[in-house]
Amino acid sequence: MKLFVVMAALGMMFMLGCSKAEEKKAEEAPKAEAPAAEQAAAPAPAPEMVEITFASDCTWPPMEFLDADKNIVGFSPDLLEAMGKAGNFKPVIQNTAWDGIFAGLAAGKYQAISSSVSITEERKATMDFSDPYFEVKQGVLVQKDSGIATVEDLKGKVIGAQIGTTGYFAAGQIDGAEAKSYDEVGLAVEDLYNGRIDAAICDDAVAYDYALQNEKYKDTLSLAFVLETDQKEYLGFAVQKGDTETVKILNEALAKVKASGEYDTIYAKWFK
């Protein structure tokens, strides 16, 4: 009996020893890799935010202009800010004079222009554009008592406009009228206000702002009419010719802002 008890005890000790050895092997064994499904579920790192520099002639209210504290404000800056959040880029806006703004783009001083640039066939020959982000017409500003109400009434008149804009080109095409160029649209409006010219032409949104919102001019000036054209005119963000990467970023961001309804909110802020 004692012999049986001793043999049983030895057997139990042998079994315990084997079990501990197996546990130790399991602990020392290299851990198996996580299943592929678990690896796929791991969140991907966020793409690095890029910085895009825009040139903007900030003399074009309410599209882009300087407020009383010299901050760049307006519809376009707000749109770019929303696009940056949607498209994971940081817009940096440089206030740049209109005269030379396209030459600066060609020279690589900035990556894009956000300055109410109309998309025209002539400009598309030397630069590329994003998708359109705004439709404009050319508005004719006059003094309220001028009696000017149609294109025919502009015959023999002097029309001011910012040089190199579609408004200036339109003024030059009016039969019998003299187009006078200015570095800034505000200088043309000031001359109109003081009676030194007979009319001024610029984007209708800008003309509305001077005629209806500006405290200095709204009692004297009015938007007489808008010029009718065969083709619609749209604004776009201009980039260097062949810069497809920046165009892709801008177009995708613009589409997201429009789809979310934020574009409409920004539009209402500045135009309604």
PDB file of C-alpha atoms in Angstrom:
ATOM      1  CA  MET A   1       0.000   0.000   0.000  1.00  0.00           C
ATOM      2  CA  LYS A   2       2.751   2.441   0.984  1.00  0.00           C
ATOM      3  CA  LEU A   3       4.598   1.554  -2.185  1.00  0.00           C
ATOM      4  CA  PHE A   4       1.461   2.376  -4.219  1.00  0.00           C
ATOM      5  CA  VAL A   5       1.039   5.680  -2.413  1.00  0.00           C
ATOM      6  CA  VAL A   6       4.654   6.658  -3.064  1.00  0.00           C
ATOM      7  CA  MET A   7       4.383   5.778  -6.771  1.00  0.00           C
ATOM      8  CA  ALA A   8       1.153   7.753  -7.104  1.00  0.00           C
ATOM      9  CA  ALA A   9       2.782  10.814  -5.512  1.00  0.00           C
ATOM     10  CA  LEU A  10       5.760  10.582  -7.847  1.00  0.00           C
ATOM     11  CA  GLY A  11       3.374  10.388 -10.837  1.00  0.00           C
ATOM     12  CA  MET A  12       1.488  13.466  -9.736  1.00  0.00           C
ATOM     13  CA  MET A  13       4.747  15.411  -9.293  1.00  0.00           C
ATOM     14  CA  PHE A  14       5.851  14.370 -12.807  1.00  0.00           C
ATOM     15  CA  MET A  15       2.571  15.576 -14.316  1.00  0.00           C
ATOM     16  CA  LEU A  16       2.774  18.958 -12.517  1.00  0.00           C
ATOM     17  CA  GLY A  17       6.341  19.364 -13.718  1.00  0.00           C
ATOM     18  CA  CYS A  18       5.311  18.777 -17.332  1.00  0.00           C
ATOM     19  CA  SER A  19       2.427  21.250 -17.061  1.00  0.00           C
ATOM     20  CA  LYS A  20       4.675  24.052 -15.772  1.00  0.00           C
ATOM     21  CA  ALA A  21       7.206  23.360 -18.483  1.00  0.00           C
ATOM     22  CA  GLU A  22       4.514  23.674 -21.141  1.00  0.00           C
ATOM     23  CA  GLU A  23       3.274  26.943 -19.619  1.00  0.00           C
ATOM     24  CA  LYS A  24       6.816  28.335 -19.646  1.00  0.00           C
ATOM     25  CA  LYS A  25       7.248  27.357 -23.312  1.00  0.00           C
ATOM     26  CA  ALA A  26       4.005  29.107 -24.144  1.00  0.00           C
ATOM     27  CA  GLU A  27       5.181  32.282 -22.389  1.00  0.00           C
ATOM     28  CA  GLU A  28       8.537  32.230 -24.159  1.00  0.00           C
ATOM     29  CA  ALA A  29       7.070  31.518 -27.596  1.00  0.00           C
ATOM     30  CA  PRO A  30       6.892  34.569 -29.923  1.00  0.00           C
ATOM     31  CA  LYS A  31       3.445  36.104 -30.113  1.00  0.00           C
ATOM     32  CA  ALA A  32       1.585  35.511 -33.353  1.00  0.00           C
ATOM     33  CA  GLU A  33       0.913  38.544 -35.576  1.00  0.00           C
ATOM     34  CA  ALA A  34      -2.526  40.168 -35.312  1.00  0.00           C
ATOM     35  CA  PRO A  35      -5.052  38.937 -37.865  1.00  0.00           C
ATOM     36  CA  ALA A  36      -5.128  40.881 -41.095  1.00  0.00           C
ATOM     37  CA  ALA A  37      -8.615  42.173 -40.309  1.00  0.00           C
ATOM     38  CA  GLU A  38      -7.351  43.738 -37.057  1.00  0.00           C
ATOM     39  CA  GLN A  39      -4.425  45.366 -38.881  1.00  0.00           C
ATOM     40  CA  ALA A  40      -6.779  46.781 -41.502  1.00  0.00           C
ATOM     41  CA  ALA A  41      -8.953  48.287 -38.764  1.00  0.00           C
ATOM     42  CA  ALA A  42      -6.062  50.373 -37.422  1.00  0.00           C
ATOM     43  CA  PRO A  43      -6.634  54.082 -38.232  1.00  0.00           C
ATOM     44  CA  ALA A  44      -4.470  55.446 -41.032  1.00  0.00           C
ATOM     45  CA  PRO A  45      -2.283  58.434 -40.154  1.00  0.00           C
ATOM     46  CA  ALA A  46      -3.814  61.786 -41.098  1.00  0.00           C
ATOM     47  CA  PRO A  47      -2.314  63.258 -44.290  1.00  0.00           C
ATOM     48  CA  GLU A  48       0.003  66.163 -43.681  1.00  0.00           C
ATOM     49  CA  MET A  49      -1.647  69.566 -44.193  1.00  0.00           C
ATOM     50  CA  VAL A  50      -0.129  71.523 -47.047  1.00  0.00           C
ATOM     51  CA  GLU A  51       0.117  75.302 -47.322  1.00  0.00           C
ATOM     52  CA  ILE A  52      -1.105  77.084 -50.442  1.00  0.00           C
ATOM     53  CA  THR A  53      -0.205  80.730 -50.969  1.00  0.00           C
ATOM     54  CA  PHE A  54      -2.739  82.942 -52.786  1.00  0.00           C
ATOM     55  CA  ALA A  55      -2.261  86.438 -54.171  1.00  0.00           C
ATOM     56  CA  SER A  56      -5.250  88.738 -53.840  1.00  0.00           C
ATOM     57  CA  ASP A  57      -5.781  92.357 -54.814  1.00  0.00           C
ATOM     58  CA  CYS A  58      -7.771  93.356 -51.750  1.00  0.00           C
ATOM     59  CA  THR A  59      -9.488  96.407 -53.245  1.00  0.00           C
ATOM     60  CA  TRP A  60     -12.604  94.643 -54.514  1.00  0.00           C
ATOM     61  CA  PRO A  61     -15.367  94.742 -51.876  1.00  0.00           C
ATOM     62  CA  PRO A  62     -17.174  92.612 -50.902  1.00  0.00           C
ATOM     63  CA  MET A  63     -15.216  89.885 -52.709  1.00  0.00           C
ATOM     64  CA  GLU A  64     -11.827  90.597 -51.118  1.00  0.00           C
ATOM     65  CA  PHE A  65     -10.810  93.774 -49.291  1.00  0.00           C
ATOM     66  CA  LEU A  66      -9.233  95.160 -46.117  1.00  0.00           C
ATOM     67  CA  ASP A  67     -11.364  96.031 -43.103  1.00  0.00           C
ATOM     68  CA  ALA A  68     -10.737  98.975 -40.787  1.00  0.00           C
ATOM     69  CA  ASP A  69      -8.030  96.972 -38.995  1.00  0.00           C
ATOM     70  CA  LYS A  70      -6.305  96.011 -42.275  1.00  0.00           C
ATOM     71  CA  ASN A  71      -7.465  92.414 -42.057  1.00  0.00           C
ATOM     72  CA  ILE A  72      -8.139  90.636 -45.357  1.00  0.00           C
ATOM     73  CA  VAL A  73     -11.870  89.883 -45.412  1.00  0.00           C
ATOM     74  CA  GLY A  74     -14.661  89.176 -47.868  1.00  0.00           C
ATOM     75  CA  PHE A  75     -16.429  86.403 -49.694  1.00  0.00           C
ATOM     76  CA  SER A  76     -13.310  84.874 -51.241  1.00  0.00           C
ATOM     77  CA  PRO A  77     -11.236  84.729 -48.020  1.00  0.00           C
ATOM     78  CA  ASP A  78     -14.158  83.082 -46.210  1.00  0.00           C
ATOM     79  CA  LEU A  79     -14.563  80.597 -49.049  1.00  0.00           C
ATOM     80  CA  LEU A  80     -10.861  79.758 -49.003  1.00  0.00           C
ATOM     81  CA  GLU A  81     -10.955  79.252 -45.247  1.00  0.00           C
ATOM     82  CA  ALA A  82     -13.817  76.774 -45.600  1.00  0.00           C
ATOM     83  CA  MET A  83     -12.090  75.048 -48.501  1.00  0.00           C
ATOM     84  CA  GLY A  84      -8.899  74.707 -46.473  1.00  0.00           C
ATOM     85  CA  LYS A  85     -10.738  72.906 -43.679  1.00  0.00           C
ATOM     86  CA  ALA A  86     -12.539  70.635 -46.148  1.00  0.00           C
ATOM     87  CA  GLY A  87      -9.461  69.944 -48.274  1.00  0.00           C
ATOM     88  CA  ASN A  88      -6.820  69.773 -45.515  1.00  0.00           C
ATOM     89  CA  PHE A  89      -4.754  72.740 -46.682  1.00  0.00           C
ATOM     90  CA  LYS A  90      -3.882  76.062 -45.099  1.00  0.00           C
ATOM     91  CA  PRO A  91      -4.651  79.080 -47.323  1.00  0.00           C
ATOM     92  CA  VAL A  92      -2.211  81.968 -46.938  1.00  0.00           C
ATOM     93  CA  ILE A  93      -3.393  85.152 -48.656  1.00  0.00           C
ATOM     94  CA  GLN A  94      -0.928  87.831 -49.751  1.00  0.00           C
ATOM     95  CA  ASN A  95      -2.362  91.273 -50.535  1.00  0.00           C
ATOM     96  CA  THR A  96      -0.939  91.937 -54.013  1.00  0.00           C
ATOM     97  CA  ALA A  97      -1.518  94.810 -56.440  1.00  0.00           C
ATOM     98  CA  TRP A  98      -3.564  93.818 -59.472  1.00  0.00           C
ATOM     99  CA  ASP A  99      -0.975  95.298 -61.797  1.00  0.00           C
ATOM    100  CA  GLY A 100       1.571  92.496 -62.031  1.00  0.00           C
ATOM    101  CA  ILE A 101      -0.459  89.862 -60.174  1.00  0.00           C
ATOM    102  CA  PHE A 102      -0.356  87.477 -63.157  1.00  0.00           C
ATOM    103  CA  ALA A 103       3.357  88.043 -63.702  1.00  0.00           C
ATOM    104  CA  GLY A 104       3.916  87.110 -60.057  1.00  0.00           C
ATOM    105  CA  LEU A 105       2.081  83.835 -60.576  1.00  0.00           C
ATOM    106  CA  ALA A 106       4.172  83.031 -63.637  1.00  0.00           C
ATOM    107  CA  ALA A 107       7.331  83.799 -61.648  1.00  0.00           C
ATOM    108  CA  GLY A 108       6.295  81.447 -58.843  1.00  0.00           C
ATOM    109  CA  LYS A 109       5.907  84.100 -56.126  1.00  0.00           C
ATOM    110  CA  TYR A 110       2.692  82.327 -55.033  1.00  0.00           C
ATOM    111  CA  GLN A 111       0.862  79.203 -56.048  1.00  0.00           C
ATOM    112  CA  ALA A 112      -2.532  80.662 -56.926  1.00  0.00           C
ATOM    113  CA  ILE A 113      -4.545  83.844 -57.365  1.00  0.00           C
ATOM    114  CA  SER A 114      -7.759  84.445 -55.456  1.00  0.00           C
ATOM    115  CA  SER A 115      -8.757  87.872 -56.713  1.00  0.00           C
ATOM    116  CA  SER A 116     -12.069  87.669 -58.601  1.00  0.00           C
ATOM    117  CA  VAL A 117     -10.266  86.535 -61.736  1.00  0.00           C
ATOM    118  CA  SER A 118     -12.664  85.884 -64.609  1.00  0.00           C
ATOM    119  CA  ILE A 119     -12.012  82.706 -66.558  1.00  0.00           C
ATOM    120  CA  THR A 120     -11.368  83.789 -70.132  1.00  0.00           C
ATOM    121  CA  GLU A 121      -9.966  82.017 -73.156  1.00  0.00           C
ATOM    122  CA  GLU A 122      -7.140  84.561 -73.332  1.00  0.00           C
ATOM    123  CA  ARG A 123      -6.072  83.896 -69.750  1.00  0.00           C
ATOM    124  CA  LYS A 124      -6.392  80.121 -70.156  1.00  0.00           C
ATOM    125  CA  ALA A 125      -3.622  80.345 -72.736  1.00  0.00           C
ATOM    126  CA  THR A 126      -1.097  81.248 -70.022  1.00  0.00           C
ATOM    127  CA  MET A 127      -2.571  79.850 -66.797  1.00  0.00           C
ATOM    128  CA  ASP A 128      -4.939  77.174 -65.548  1.00  0.00           C
ATOM    129  CA  PHE A 129      -8.092  77.624 -63.478  1.00  0.00           C
ATOM    130  CA  SER A 130     -10.013  75.785 -60.832  1.00  0.00           C
ATOM    131  CA  ASP A 131     -13.662  75.003 -61.379  1.00  0.00           C
ATOM    132  CA  PRO A 132     -15.796  78.181 -61.399  1.00  0.00           C
ATOM    133  CA  TYR A 133     -16.813  79.407 -57.946  1.00  0.00           C
ATOM    134  CA  PHE A 134     -18.869  82.534 -58.779  1.00  0.00           C
ATOM    135  CA  GLU A 135     -20.861  83.968 -61.683  1.00  0.00           C
ATOM    136  CA  VAL A 136     -20.537  87.673 -62.442  1.00  0.00           C
ATOM    137  CA  LYS A 137     -21.818  90.275 -64.856  1.00  0.00           C
ATOM    138  CA  GLN A 138     -20.412  93.706 -65.528  1.00  0.00           C
ATOM    139  CA  GLY A 139     -22.268  96.471 -63.735  1.00  0.00           C
ATOM    140  CA  VAL A 140     -22.357 100.126 -64.810  1.00  0.00           C
ATOM    141  CA  LEU A 141     -22.121 102.672 -62.005  1.00  0.00           C
ATOM    142  CA  VAL A 142     -23.298 106.240 -62.634  1.00  0.00           C
ATOM    143  CA  GLN A 143     -24.373 109.264 -60.663  1.00  0.00           C
ATOM    144  CA  LYS A 144     -28.060 109.067 -59.792  1.00  0.00           C
ATOM    145  CA  ASP A 145     -28.967 112.204 -61.738  1.00  0.00           C
ATOM    146  CA  SER A 146     -26.891 111.333 -64.837  1.00  0.00           C
ATOM    147  CA  GLY A 147     -29.784 110.133 -66.964  1.00  0.00           C
ATOM    148  CA  ILE A 148     -27.661 107.181 -68.130  1.00  0.00           C
ATOM    149  CA  ALA A 149     -29.799 104.048 -68.286  1.00  0.00           C
ATOM    150  CA  THR A 150     -28.643 102.082 -71.351  1.00  0.00           C
ATOM    151  CA  VAL A 151     -25.488 101.247 -73.286  1.00  0.00           C
ATOM    152  CA  GLU A 152     -26.521 103.775 -75.934  1.00  0.00           C
ATOM    153  CA  ASP A 153     -26.479 106.513 -73.303  1.00  0.00           C
ATOM    154  CA  LEU A 154     -22.744 105.885 -72.781  1.00  0.00           C
ATOM    155  CA  LYS A 155     -21.842 107.117 -76.262  1.00  0.00           C
ATOM    156  CA  GLY A 156     -19.495 110.066 -75.964  1.00  0.00           C
ATOM    157  CA  LYS A 157     -18.950 109.391 -72.245  1.00  0.00           C
ATOM    158  CA  VAL A 158     -15.790 108.602 -70.283  1.00  0.00           C
ATOM    159  CA  ILE A 159     -15.943 105.239 -68.485  1.00  0.00           C
ATOM    160  CA  GLY A 160     -13.503 104.310 -65.753  1.00  0.00           C
ATOM    161  CA  ALA A 161     -12.456 100.773 -64.844  1.00  0.00           C
ATOM    162  CA  GLN A 162      -9.567  98.913 -63.234  1.00  0.00           C
ATOM    163  CA  ILE A 163      -6.923  98.141 -65.825  1.00  0.00           C
ATOM    164  CA  GLY A 164      -6.711  94.562 -67.048  1.00  0.00           C
ATOM    165  CA  THR A 165     -10.182  93.633 -65.821  1.00  0.00           C
ATOM    166  CA  THR A 166     -13.100  92.414 -67.879  1.00  0.00           C
ATOM    167  CA  GLY A 167     -14.838  95.649 -66.894  1.00  0.00           C
ATOM    168  CA  TYR A 168     -12.105  97.654 -68.593  1.00  0.00           C
ATOM    169  CA  PHE A 169     -12.262  95.432 -71.676  1.00  0.00           C
ATOM    170  CA  ALA A 170     -16.057  95.896 -71.773  1.00  0.00           C
ATOM    171  CA  ALA A 171     -15.723  99.681 -71.526  1.00  0.00           C
ATOM    172  CA  GLY A 172     -13.346  99.652 -74.482  1.00  0.00           C
ATOM    173  CA  GLN A 173     -15.912  97.836 -76.617  1.00  0.00           C
ATOM    174  CA  ILE A 174     -18.696 100.382 -76.169  1.00  0.00           C
ATOM    175  CA  ASP A 175     -19.073 102.389 -79.366  1.00  0.00           C
ATOM    176  CA  GLY A 176     -18.309 106.048 -79.010  1.00  0.00           C
ATOM    177  CA  ALA A 177     -17.149 105.800 -75.386  1.00  0.00           C
ATOM    178  CA  GLU A 178     -13.691 106.451 -73.949  1.00  0.00           C
ATOM    179  CA  ALA A 179     -12.282 103.850 -71.546  1.00  0.00           C
ATOM    180  CA  LYS A 180     -10.075 105.258 -68.781  1.00  0.00           C
ATOM    181  CA  SER A 181      -7.922 102.849 -66.784  1.00  0.00           C
ATOM    182  CA  TYR A 182      -7.174 102.926 -63.061  1.00  0.00           C
ATOM    183  CA  ASP A 183      -4.876 100.863 -60.868  1.00  0.00           C
ATOM    184  CA  GLU A 184      -7.766 100.235 -58.458  1.00  0.00           C
ATOM    185  CA  VAL A 185     -11.519 100.220 -58.968  1.00  0.00           C
ATOM    186  CA  GLY A 186     -11.919 102.443 -55.909  1.00  0.00           C
ATOM    187  CA  LEU A 187     -10.049 105.251 -57.679  1.00  0.00           C
ATOM    188  CA  ALA A 188     -12.481 105.043 -60.605  1.00  0.00           C
ATOM    189  CA  VAL A 189     -15.442 105.180 -58.251  1.00  0.00           C
ATOM    190  CA  GLU A 190     -13.950 108.196 -56.490  1.00  0.00           C
ATOM    191  CA  ASP A 191     -13.531 110.000 -59.823  1.00  0.00           C
ATOM    192  CA  LEU A 192     -17.136 109.154 -60.710  1.00  0.00           C
ATOM    193  CA  TYR A 193     -18.291 110.499 -57.365  1.00  0.00           C
ATOM    194  CA  ASN A 194     -16.428 113.769 -57.999  1.00  0.00           C
ATOM    195  CA  GLY A 195     -17.771 114.139 -61.546  1.00  0.00           C
ATOM    196  CA  ARG A 196     -14.463 113.607 -63.333  1.00  0.00           C
ATOM    197  CA  ILE A 197     -15.820 110.653 -65.358  1.00  0.00           C
ATOM    198  CA  ASP A 198     -19.335 109.684 -66.426  1.00  0.00           C
ATOM    199  CA  ALA A 199     -19.507 106.000 -65.445  1.00  0.00           C
ATOM    200  CA  ALA A 200     -17.515 103.142 -63.978  1.00  0.00           C
ATOM    201  CA  ILE A 201     -17.707  99.457 -64.860  1.00  0.00           C
ATOM    202  CA  CYS A 202     -16.801  96.535 -62.595  1.00  0.00           C
ATOM    203  CA  ASP A 203     -18.184  93.188 -61.419  1.00  0.00           C
ATOM    204  CA  ASP A 204     -21.840  93.600 -60.486  1.00  0.00           C
ATOM    205  CA  ALA A 205     -21.251  92.358 -56.935  1.00  0.00           C
ATOM    206  CA  VAL A 206     -18.661  95.087 -56.438  1.00  0.00           C
ATOM    207  CA  ALA A 207     -20.862  97.696 -58.123  1.00  0.00           C
ATOM    208  CA  TYR A 208     -23.738  96.779 -55.804  1.00  0.00           C
ATOM    209  CA  ASP A 209     -21.458  97.205 -52.820  1.00  0.00           C
ATOM    210  CA  TYR A 210     -20.384 100.722 -53.836  1.00  0.00           C
ATOM    211  CA  ALA A 211     -23.901 101.804 -54.816  1.00  0.00           C
ATOM    212  CA  LEU A 212     -25.850 100.276 -51.934  1.00  0.00           C
ATOM    213  CA  GLN A 213     -23.497  99.591 -49.033  1.00  0.00           C
ATOM    214  CA  ASN A 214     -20.798 102.240 -49.072  1.00  0.00           C
ATOM    215  CA  GLU A 215     -21.718 105.085 -46.724  1.00  0.00           C
ATOM    216  CA  LYS A 216     -19.853 107.666 -48.809  1.00  0.00           C
ATOM    217  CA  TYR A 217     -21.267 106.765 -52.210  1.00  0.00           C
ATOM    218  CA  LYS A 218     -24.700 105.197 -51.746  1.00  0.00           C
ATOM    219  CA  ASP A 219     -26.585 108.528 -51.729  1.00  0.00           C
ATOM    220  CA  THR A 220     -24.861 109.767 -54.884  1.00  0.00           C
ATOM    221  CA  LEU A 221     -24.201 106.718 -57.053  1.00  0.00           C
ATOM    222  CA  SER A 222     -26.443 104.023 -58.448  1.00  0.00           C
ATOM    223  CA  LEU A 223     -26.071 100.822 -60.418  1.00  0.00           C
ATOM    224  CA  ALA A 224     -27.696 101.858 -63.700  1.00  0.00           C
ATOM    225  CA  PHE A 225     -27.695  98.428 -65.393  1.00  0.00           C
ATOM    226  CA  VAL A 226     -25.606  95.369 -66.130  1.00  0.00           C
ATOM    227  CA  LEU A 227     -24.116  94.655 -69.530  1.00  0.00           C
ATOM    228  CA  GLU A 228     -25.735  91.792 -71.379  1.00  0.00           C
ATOM    229  CA  THR A 229     -23.362  89.304 -73.008  1.00  0.00           C
ATOM    230  CA  ASP A 230     -23.741  86.146 -75.048  1.00  0.00           C
ATOM    231  CA  GLN A 231     -21.564  84.098 -72.723  1.00  0.00           C
ATOM    232  CA  LYS A 232     -21.708  83.754 -68.978  1.00  0.00           C
ATOM    233  CA  GLU A 233     -18.713  84.990 -66.996  1.00  0.00           C
ATOM    234  CA  TYR A 234     -17.318  82.991 -64.081  1.00  0.00           C
ATOM    235  CA  LEU A 235     -14.600  83.556 -61.511  1.00  0.00           C
ATOM    236  CA  GLY A 236     -11.977  80.900 -60.814  1.00  0.00           C
ATOM    237  CA  PHE A 237      -8.767  80.431 -58.829  1.00  0.00           C
ATOM    238  CA  ALA A 238      -5.839  80.822 -61.225  1.00  0.00           C
ATOM    239  CA  VAL A 239      -2.689  78.673 -60.984  1.00  0.00           C
ATOM    240  CA  GLN A 240       0.433  78.257 -63.063  1.00  0.00           C
ATOM    241  CA  LYS A 241      -0.028  76.519 -66.386  1.00  0.00           C
ATOM    242  CA  GLY A 242       0.274  72.765 -65.846  1.00  0.00           C
ATOM    243  CA  ASP A 243      -0.131  72.845 -62.039  1.00  0.00           C
ATOM    244  CA  THR A 244      -2.643  69.999 -61.993  1.00  0.00           C
ATOM    245  CA  GLU A 245      -1.875  69.084 -58.379  1.00  0.00           C
ATOM    246  CA  THR A 246      -3.058  72.430 -56.972  1.00  0.00           C
ATOM    247  CA  VAL A 247      -6.087  72.457 -59.267  1.00  0.00           C
ATOM    248  CA  LYS A 248      -7.055  68.988 -57.992  1.00  0.00           C
ATOM    249  CA  ILE A 249      -6.795  70.083 -54.347  1.00  0.00           C
ATOM    250  CA  LEU A 250      -8.871  73.224 -54.970  1.00  0.00           C
ATOM    251  CA  ASN A 251     -11.555  71.481 -57.003  1.00  0.00           C
ATOM    252  CA  GLU A 252     -12.050  68.685 -54.477  1.00  0.00           C
ATOM    253  CA  ALA A 253     -12.240  71.167 -51.598  1.00  0.00           C
ATOM    254  CA  LEU A 254     -14.654  73.449 -53.463  1.00  0.00           C
ATOM    255  CA  ALA A 255     -16.935  70.509 -54.256  1.00  0.00           C
ATOM    256  CA  LYS A 256     -17.024  69.505 -50.576  1.00  0.00           C
ATOM    257  CA  VAL A 257     -17.860  73.042 -49.436  1.00  0.00           C
ATOM    258  CA  LYS A 258     -20.689  73.276 -51.966  1.00  0.00           C
ATOM    259  CA  ALA A 259     -22.043  69.833 -51.070  1.00  0.00           C
ATOM    260  CA  SER A 260     -22.063  70.625 -47.346  1.00  0.00           C
ATOM    261  CA  GLY A 261     -24.087  73.813 -47.826  1.00  0.00           C
ATOM    262  CA  GLU A 262     -21.333  75.978 -46.354  1.00  0.00           C
ATOM    263  CA  TYR A 263     -20.907  77.794 -49.685  1.00  0.00           C
ATOM    264  CA  ASP A 264     -24.517  78.993 -49.443  1.00  0.00           C
ATOM    265  CA  THR A 265     -23.939  80.184 -45.880  1.00  0.00           C
ATOM    266  CA  ILE A 266     -20.903  82.214 -46.926  1.00  0.00           C
ATOM    267  CA  TYR A 267     -22.774  83.628 -49.923  1.00  0.00           C
ATOM    268  CA  ALA A 268     -25.668  84.711 -47.725  1.00  0.00           C
ATOM    269  CA  LYS A 269     -23.259  86.411 -45.322  1.00  0.00           C
ATOM    270  CA  TRP A 270     -21.901  88.733 -48.014  1.00  0.00           C
ATOM    271  CA  PHE A 271     -24.716  89.141 -50.543  1.00  0.00           C
ATOM    272  CA  LYS A 272     -28.091  88.834 -48.788  1.00  0.00           C
TER     273      LYS A 272
END
